[in-house]
Coordinates of C-alpha atoms and ligand atoms in Angstrom, one line a residue:
M1 CA 172.5 143.0 181.8
L2 CA 170.4 142.4 184.5
S3 CA 169.3 138.8 182.9
N4 CA 172.6 137.8 183.7
I5 CA 172.5 138.1 187.1
R6 CA 171.4 135.1 189.0
I7 CA 169.7 134.5 192.4
V8 CA 170.4 131.2 194.2
L9 CA 168.9 129.8 197.4
V10 CA 170.4 126.9 199.2
Q11 CA 168.0 124.7 200.5
T12 CA 165.3 126.8 201.6
Y13 CA 163.3 125.7 204.4
H14 CA 159.8 127.9 203.8
P15 CA 158.0 127.9 200.5
G16 CA 157.3 130.9 201.4
N17 CA 160.3 132.2 201.7
I18 CA 160.9 131.3 197.9
G19 CA 157.6 132.8 196.9
A20 CA 159.0 136.1 198.8
S21 CA 162.1 136.0 196.9
A22 CA 160.7 135.4 193.7
R23 CA 158.6 138.9 194.6
A24 CA 161.7 140.7 195.7
M25 CA 163.3 139.9 192.7
K26 CA 160.4 140.9 190.3
T27 CA 160.3 144.4 191.6
M28 CA 164.2 145.1 190.8
G29 CA 164.2 143.5 187.4
L30 CA 165.5 140.0 188.0
N31 CA 164.1 137.0 187.2
D32 CA 167.0 134.4 187.2
L33 CA 166.0 132.5 189.8
V34 CA 167.9 128.8 191.3
L35 CA 166.7 126.8 194.1
V36 CA 169.4 124.2 195.4
N37 CA 167.6 121.4 196.6
P38 CA 164.9 122.9 198.1
R39 CA 163.0 121.7 201.2
C40 CA 159.3 122.1 199.5
F41 CA 159.0 123.1 196.0
P42 CA 156.6 123.4 193.9
D43 CA 154.6 124.8 196.7
P44 CA 150.9 127.1 197.2
E45 CA 152.8 129.0 199.8
A46 CA 155.6 129.9 197.4
S47 CA 152.9 130.8 194.4
Q48 CA 150.7 132.8 197.0
L49 CA 153.7 134.8 198.5
A50 CA 155.3 135.6 195.1
A51 CA 152.1 137.6 194.5
G52 CA 152.3 138.7 190.9
A53 CA 155.8 137.2 190.6
E54 CA 154.3 133.5 189.8
E55 CA 156.7 133.5 186.5
V56 CA 159.9 134.0 188.3
I57 CA 158.7 131.2 190.2
D58 CA 157.6 128.8 187.0
N59 CA 160.6 129.4 185.8
A60 CA 163.1 128.7 188.5
R61 CA 165.7 125.5 188.1
V62 CA 165.7 123.2 190.6
V63 CA 169.5 121.6 191.0
G64 CA 171.2 119.3 193.4
T65 CA 174.4 121.3 194.3
L66 CA 175.2 124.9 194.6
A67 CA 178.6 124.2 192.4
E68 CA 176.0 123.3 189.5
A69 CA 173.9 126.1 190.2
V70 CA 177.1 128.6 189.4
A71 CA 179.2 126.8 187.1
D72 CA 179.0 129.2 184.5
C73 CA 179.5 132.1 186.8
V74 CA 182.6 134.4 187.0
Q75 CA 181.4 136.1 190.0
V76 CA 179.8 134.3 192.8
V77 CA 178.8 136.9 196.3
G78 CA 177.6 134.8 199.0
A79 CA 175.3 136.6 201.3
S80 CA 176.3 136.0 205.1
A81 CA 175.5 137.6 208.4
R82 CA 179.0 136.4 209.8
L83 CA 182.4 136.5 209.0
R84 CA 183.8 133.0 208.1
S85 CA 187.4 132.2 208.7
L86 CA 188.1 131.7 204.6
P87 CA 189.6 134.9 204.2
L88 CA 187.1 135.6 200.9
P89 CA 187.2 139.3 199.5
H90 CA 184.6 140.6 201.0
Y91 CA 182.1 143.5 200.4
D92 CA 180.9 145.5 203.8
E93 CA 179.1 147.5 201.4
P94 CA 176.3 146.2 199.6
E95 CA 176.1 149.5 197.3
A96 CA 180.0 148.5 196.3
M97 CA 179.2 144.7 195.6
G98 CA 175.8 146.4 193.8
R99 CA 178.0 148.3 191.3
E100 CA 180.7 145.6 190.6
L101 CA 178.2 142.9 189.8
V102 CA 176.8 145.0 187.3
D103 CA 180.1 145.8 185.8
T104 CA 181.0 142.2 185.6
A105 CA 177.6 141.0 184.4
I106 CA 177.9 143.0 181.4
T107 CA 179.7 140.2 180.0
D108 CA 179.1 137.1 182.1
P109 CA 176.8 135.3 184.1
V110 CA 177.2 136.4 187.9
A111 CA 175.2 135.3 191.1
L112 CA 173.7 136.3 194.4
V113 CA 174.1 133.6 196.3
F114 CA 171.5 133.1 199.9
G115 CA 171.9 130.1 202.8
R116 CA 169.6 128.4 204.9
E117 CA 167.2 129.7 207.1
R118 CA 168.9 127.9 210.0
F119 CA 172.0 128.1 209.7
G120 CA 173.0 130.1 206.2
L121 CA 176.0 128.3 203.9
T122 CA 178.2 125.7 205.0
S123 CA 181.8 126.6 204.9
D124 CA 182.1 124.3 201.5
E125 CA 179.2 126.3 199.9
I126 CA 180.7 129.8 200.5
R127 CA 184.4 128.2 199.1
C128 CA 181.9 127.6 195.7
C129 CA 181.9 131.6 195.9
S130 CA 184.1 134.3 194.9
H131 CA 183.2 137.0 197.2
Q132 CA 181.0 137.5 200.8
V133 CA 178.6 140.1 201.3
S134 CA 177.2 141.1 204.6
I135 CA 174.1 143.6 205.3
P136 CA 175.2 146.1 207.6
A137 CA 172.6 146.2 210.4
N138 CA 172.0 146.1 214.5
P139 CA 175.4 144.4 216.1
D140 CA 172.9 143.0 218.5
Y141 CA 170.2 141.8 215.7
G142 CA 171.7 141.4 212.4
I143 CA 170.1 138.6 211.0
L144 CA 167.4 139.5 208.2
N145 CA 164.7 137.3 207.0
L146 CA 165.8 135.3 204.3
S147 CA 163.5 137.3 201.2
Q148 CA 164.2 140.6 203.1
A149 CA 168.3 140.0 202.6
V150 CA 167.6 138.8 198.6
Q151 CA 165.2 142.1 199.0
V152 CA 168.1 144.3 200.1
L153 CA 171.0 143.0 197.7
C154 CA 168.6 142.8 194.8
Y155 CA 167.6 146.8 195.3
E156 CA 171.5 147.9 195.6
T157 CA 172.3 145.6 191.9
Y158 CA 169.1 147.8 190.8
K159 CA 170.5 150.7 191.8
A160 CA 173.9 150.4 190.5
W161 CA 172.2 149.4 187.3
R162 CA 170.2 152.3 187.2
L163 CA 173.1 154.7 188.2
R164 CA 175.6 153.0 186.1
P165 CA 177.6 156.0 184.1
E166 CA 176.3 155.8 180.1
Q167 CA 179.9 155.8 179.0
A168 CA 180.9 152.4 181.0
T169 CA 179.0 150.4 178.4
D170 CA 181.9 151.7 176.0
R171 CA 184.9 149.4 176.2
L172 CA 184.3 145.8 176.8
P173 CA 187.1 143.9 178.1
P174 CA 188.4 140.8 175.7
V175 CA 187.5 137.3 176.7
E176 CA 191.0 136.9 177.8
E177 CA 191.0 139.4 180.0
R178 CA 187.8 138.4 181.8
Q179 CA 187.3 136.6 184.8
P180 CA 187.3 132.5 184.4
T181 CA 184.0 131.0 185.4
R182 CA 183.6 129.3 188.5
E183 CA 184.0 125.7 186.7
Q184 CA 187.5 127.0 185.1
L185 CA 188.7 127.9 188.8
S186 CA 187.3 124.8 189.9
H187 CA 189.5 122.7 187.3
F188 CA 192.4 124.8 188.0
H189 CA 192.4 123.7 191.7
A190 CA 191.8 120.0 191.1
H191 CA 195.0 120.4 188.9
L192 CA 196.6 121.6 191.3
S193 CA 196.1 119.4 194.2
R194 CA 196.9 116.9 191.5
V195 CA 200.6 118.4 191.0
M196 CA 201.1 118.9 194.7
Q197 CA 200.4 115.0 195.1
V198 CA 202.6 113.9 192.4
S199 CA 205.5 116.0 193.3
G200 CA 205.3 114.9 196.7
F201 CA 204.7 118.3 198.3
L202 CA 201.7 116.6 199.7
T203 CA 201.2 112.9 200.6
Q204 CA 197.5 112.7 200.7
P205 CA 194.7 115.2 200.0
H206 CA 194.8 118.5 202.8
A207 CA 191.8 120.2 202.8
Q208 CA 193.2 123.0 205.1
T209 CA 196.1 123.7 202.1
E210 CA 193.7 123.4 199.7
A211 CA 191.3 125.9 201.3
R212 CA 193.8 128.2 201.6
L213 CA 195.2 128.2 198.3
Q214 CA 191.6 128.6 197.0
A215 CA 191.1 131.8 198.8
L216 CA 194.2 133.1 197.9
F217 CA 193.7 132.3 194.0
A218 CA 190.1 134.4 195.0
R219 CA 191.5 137.0 196.4
A220 CA 194.1 137.2 193.4
Q221 CA 191.2 137.1 190.7
P222 CA 193.1 135.7 187.6
S223 CA 192.0 136.3 184.3
R224 CA 191.4 133.5 181.8
K225 CA 194.6 134.2 180.2
E226 CA 196.3 134.3 183.8
L227 CA 194.7 130.8 184.6
S228 CA 195.9 129.4 181.4
L229 CA 199.3 130.0 181.7
L230 CA 199.0 128.7 185.4
R231 CA 197.7 125.6 183.8
G232 CA 200.7 125.4 181.2
L233 CA 202.8 125.4 184.6
L234 CA 200.9 123.0 186.3
R235 CA 201.2 120.4 182.9
S236 CA 204.8 121.2 182.7
L237 CA 205.6 120.2 186.8
E238 CA 203.0 117.4 186.4
E239 CA 205.0 116.0 183.4
S240 CA 208.9 116.6 185.3
A241 CA 207.4 114.8 188.2
T242 CA 206.1 111.7 186.5
H243 CA 209.4 111.6 184.6
K244 CA 211.2 111.9 187.7
K245 CA 209.3 109.2 189.1
S246 CA 209.5 106.4 186.2
Ligands
SAH301 N1 171.2 131.5 211.0 C1 171.8 131.7 209.7 C2 171.4 133.0 208.8 C3 169.8 132.9 208.1 S1 169.1 133.8 207.5 C4 173.1 132.2 210.0 O1 173.7 132.3 211.1 O2 174.0 132.3 209.4 C5 169.4 133.4 205.8 C6 170.4 133.8 204.7 O3 169.9 135.3 204.7 C7 171.7 133.7 205.3 O4 172.4 132.9 205.0 C8 172.1 134.8 204.0 O5 172.1 134.7 203.0 C9 171.4 135.7 204.3 N2 171.3 136.8 205.6 C10 170.7 137.3 206.8 N3 171.2 139.0 207.1 C11 172.0 138.4 206.6 C12 173.1 140.0 206.7 N4 172.6 140.9 207.4 N5 173.7 140.4 205.6 C13 173.8 139.5 204.4 N6 173.2 138.5 204.6 C14 172.0 138.2 205.3

């Protein structure tokens, strides 16, 4: 279950933060680290601060984009000290996040995503997430060091796993009732924006409308079966719009 929980660090500036995050992960039983475009990696400072968690660093995968890092995940929680304009489902309490993440990780990969030291996650990166979480902190000084934020959220995840009721593992949902992966969802949104254009609803791509619809579907949390129903509907609308035009 914990092996399905991935920690993703986006464009980390200080290699020491990567090492300290690896250590934080290992203390909480997590091993799967993915680095999106780190400034400097591998680096001796990262290994030094990992202090005993070098294997987490050695096995870390480096990828070019956040979408790539989380393509196979069904739940992606972006950690952010600030609320953004996109109304994604938001955990005000990391404890609640830990419970849901652990429940989902019984069957599917999930990810916890952390932003850059200087400016966190971009709006496009937040859009790759299904949820956001904030660590409640001093309103006048509430931004934690990156690796300390990793520590707090990994602790909540480990705690949720440790305290999980035994009987909770009894019934595993069938695959069609489970949530779609981020990749399946992004194919759906690409299809939706195609249909909005062939139908004449939009005359050209409109980022704000697309972002709003993405947020709407993020809140609705469709299952794989519901998503394939929506894909069927889009296919049929696409066909009839194309026939009308020809
Ligand atoms: N200056 C950045 C914050 C960088 S801190 C900003 O204003 O967004 C680096 C990362 O640590 C953040 O992107 C976030 O993922 C995590 N982090 C720091 N404090 C946090 C908090 N209170 N709650 C949730 N995540 C936090």
